[in-house]
Short mmCIF file of C-alpha atoms in Angstrom, two decimals:
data_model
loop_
_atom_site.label_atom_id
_atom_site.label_comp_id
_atom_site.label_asym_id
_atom_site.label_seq_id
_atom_site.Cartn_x
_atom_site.Cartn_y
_atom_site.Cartn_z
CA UNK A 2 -7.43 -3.17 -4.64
CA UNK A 3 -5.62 -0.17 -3.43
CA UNK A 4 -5.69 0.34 0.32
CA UNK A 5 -8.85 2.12 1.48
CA UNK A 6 -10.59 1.69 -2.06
CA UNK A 7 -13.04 -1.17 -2.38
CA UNK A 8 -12.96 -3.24 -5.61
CA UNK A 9 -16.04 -5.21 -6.50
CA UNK A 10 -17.10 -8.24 -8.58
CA UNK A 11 -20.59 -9.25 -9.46
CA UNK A 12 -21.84 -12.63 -10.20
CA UNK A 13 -25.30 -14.26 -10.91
CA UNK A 14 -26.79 -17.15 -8.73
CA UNK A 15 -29.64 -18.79 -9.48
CA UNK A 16 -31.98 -21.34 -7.51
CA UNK A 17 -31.57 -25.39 -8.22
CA UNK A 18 -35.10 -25.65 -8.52
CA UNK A 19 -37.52 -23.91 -11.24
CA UNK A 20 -38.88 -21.84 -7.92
CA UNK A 21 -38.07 -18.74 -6.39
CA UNK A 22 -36.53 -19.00 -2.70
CA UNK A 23 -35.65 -16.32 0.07
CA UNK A 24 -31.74 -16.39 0.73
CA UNK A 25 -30.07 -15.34 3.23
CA UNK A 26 -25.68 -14.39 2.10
CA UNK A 27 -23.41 -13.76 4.62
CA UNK A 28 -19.29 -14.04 5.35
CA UNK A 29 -19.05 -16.33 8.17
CA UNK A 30 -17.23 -15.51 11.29
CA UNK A 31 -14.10 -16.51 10.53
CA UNK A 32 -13.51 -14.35 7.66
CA UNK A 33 -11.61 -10.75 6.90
CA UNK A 34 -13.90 -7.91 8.13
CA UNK A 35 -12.95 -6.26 4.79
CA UNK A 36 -15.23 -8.53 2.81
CA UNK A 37 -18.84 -7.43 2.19
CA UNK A 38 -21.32 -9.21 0.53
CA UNK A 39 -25.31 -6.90 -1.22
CA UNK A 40 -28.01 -8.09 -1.36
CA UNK A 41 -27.82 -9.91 2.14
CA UNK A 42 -31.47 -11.23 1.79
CA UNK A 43 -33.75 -11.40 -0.91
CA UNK A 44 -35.40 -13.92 -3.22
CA UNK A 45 -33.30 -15.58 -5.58
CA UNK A 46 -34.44 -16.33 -8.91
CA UNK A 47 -35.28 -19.54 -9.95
CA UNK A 48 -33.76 -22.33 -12.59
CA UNK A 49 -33.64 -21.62 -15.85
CA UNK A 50 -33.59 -17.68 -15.24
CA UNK A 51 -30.85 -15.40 -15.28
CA UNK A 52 -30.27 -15.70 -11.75
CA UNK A 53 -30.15 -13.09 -8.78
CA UNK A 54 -26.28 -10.39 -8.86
CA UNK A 55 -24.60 -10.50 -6.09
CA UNK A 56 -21.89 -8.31 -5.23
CA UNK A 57 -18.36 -9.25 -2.90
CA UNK A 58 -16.44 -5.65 -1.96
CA UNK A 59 -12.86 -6.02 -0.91
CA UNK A 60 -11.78 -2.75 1.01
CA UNK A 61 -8.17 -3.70 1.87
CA UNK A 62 -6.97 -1.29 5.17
CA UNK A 63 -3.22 -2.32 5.46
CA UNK A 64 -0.22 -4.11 3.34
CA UNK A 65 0.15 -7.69 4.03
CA UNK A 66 -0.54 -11.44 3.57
CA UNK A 67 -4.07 -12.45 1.56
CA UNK A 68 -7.17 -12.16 3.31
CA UNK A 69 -9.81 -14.78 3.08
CA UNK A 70 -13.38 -15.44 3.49
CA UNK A 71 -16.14 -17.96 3.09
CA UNK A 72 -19.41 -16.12 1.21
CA UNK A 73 -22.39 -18.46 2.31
CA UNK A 74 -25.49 -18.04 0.30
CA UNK A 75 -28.92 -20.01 1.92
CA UNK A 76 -31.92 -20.75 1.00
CA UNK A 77 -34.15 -23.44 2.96
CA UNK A 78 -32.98 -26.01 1.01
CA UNK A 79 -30.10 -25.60 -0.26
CA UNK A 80 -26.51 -24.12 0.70
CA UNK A 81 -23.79 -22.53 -1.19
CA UNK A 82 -20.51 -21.75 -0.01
CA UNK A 83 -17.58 -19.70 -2.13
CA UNK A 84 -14.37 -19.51 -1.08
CA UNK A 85 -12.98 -15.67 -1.58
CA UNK A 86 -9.52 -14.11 -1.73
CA UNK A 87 -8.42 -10.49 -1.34
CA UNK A 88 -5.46 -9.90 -2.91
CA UNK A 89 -3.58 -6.27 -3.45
CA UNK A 90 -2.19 -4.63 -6.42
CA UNK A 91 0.94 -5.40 -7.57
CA UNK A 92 3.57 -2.89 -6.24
CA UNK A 93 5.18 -0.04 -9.25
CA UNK A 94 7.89 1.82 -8.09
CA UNK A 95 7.51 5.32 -8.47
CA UNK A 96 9.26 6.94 -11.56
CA UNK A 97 11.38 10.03 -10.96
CA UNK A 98 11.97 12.10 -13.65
CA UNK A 99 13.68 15.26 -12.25
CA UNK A 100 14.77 15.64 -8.86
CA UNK A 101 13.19 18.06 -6.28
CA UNK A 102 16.03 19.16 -4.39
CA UNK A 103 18.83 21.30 -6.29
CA UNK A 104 22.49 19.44 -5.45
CA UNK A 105 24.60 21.16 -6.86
CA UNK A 106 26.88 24.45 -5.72
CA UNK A 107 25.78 27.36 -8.12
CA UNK A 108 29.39 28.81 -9.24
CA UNK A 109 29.01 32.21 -7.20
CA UNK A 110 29.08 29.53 -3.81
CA UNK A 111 31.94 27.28 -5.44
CA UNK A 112 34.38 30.70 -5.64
CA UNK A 113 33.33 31.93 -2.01
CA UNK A 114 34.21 28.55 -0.63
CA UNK A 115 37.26 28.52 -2.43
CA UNK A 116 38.33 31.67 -1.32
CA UNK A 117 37.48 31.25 2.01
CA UNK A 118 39.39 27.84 2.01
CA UNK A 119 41.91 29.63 0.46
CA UNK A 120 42.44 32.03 3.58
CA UNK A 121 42.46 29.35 6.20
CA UNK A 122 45.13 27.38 5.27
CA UNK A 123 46.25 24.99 8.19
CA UNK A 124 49.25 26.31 9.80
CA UNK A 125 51.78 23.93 11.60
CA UNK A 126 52.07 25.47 14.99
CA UNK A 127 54.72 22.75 16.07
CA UNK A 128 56.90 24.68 13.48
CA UNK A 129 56.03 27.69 15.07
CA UNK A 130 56.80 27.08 18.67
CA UNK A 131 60.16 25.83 17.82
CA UNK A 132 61.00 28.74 15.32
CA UNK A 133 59.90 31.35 18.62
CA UNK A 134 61.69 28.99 21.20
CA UNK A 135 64.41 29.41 18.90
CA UNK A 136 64.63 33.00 18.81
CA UNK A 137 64.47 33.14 22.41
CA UNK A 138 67.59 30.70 22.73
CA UNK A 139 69.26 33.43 21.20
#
């Protein structure tokens, strides 16, 4: 699931014996604190019927290694537990078609550059010094 969006998955549970029985489902301590778990109490349906839905929600908050839990479902008699596993999409690298930014120099900016290049030319003031020292020699 993406982060902050909760993914669900239903399944039906129904009672070992052809009775109904008041369940209690719950993650236990130990598990992720992004795992939830409806109805939480109820009476589930017994043997032979379709069975009582349950619903696990995974709401991921952050990137990272799988989260776990252990779903408990309990009657008076009897005890289920169901290992569960939060895993996150697969990552897709965006696809950029065109490029926000403009790089490149329109032409108008190439010739101004050029030009202004083009008037500070580097000057060897070594040459200079001795061309005036010579002068003065003289």
């Amino acid at each position: 699931s993406p982060l902050n969006n909760p993914a669900s998955v239903a399944f039906r549970l129904a009672n070992h014996t052809p009775a109904y029985a008041e369940f209690d489902a719950f993650f236990d301590a130990e598990s992720a604190y992004e795992f939830s778990v409806t109805p939480t109490n109820g009476v589930l349906e017994p043997q032979g019927s379709a069975g009582t839905t349950f619903l696990v929600t995974y709401t991921p908050v952050e990137y990272g290694k799988t989260v776990t839990g252990k779903l408990i479902i309990q009657t008076e008699e009897v005890y289920w537990s169901y290992a569960v596993r939060g895993v996150h999409p697969k990552y897709t690298a965006p696809v950029i078609t065109k490029s926000r930014l403009q790089t490149h120099l329109s032409r108008e900016v190439q010739s101004q550059m050029a030009s202004a290049q083009a008037q500070r030319q580097k000057k060897n003031f070594l040459k200079q010094n001795i061309a005036q020292a010579r002068q003065q020699a003289q």
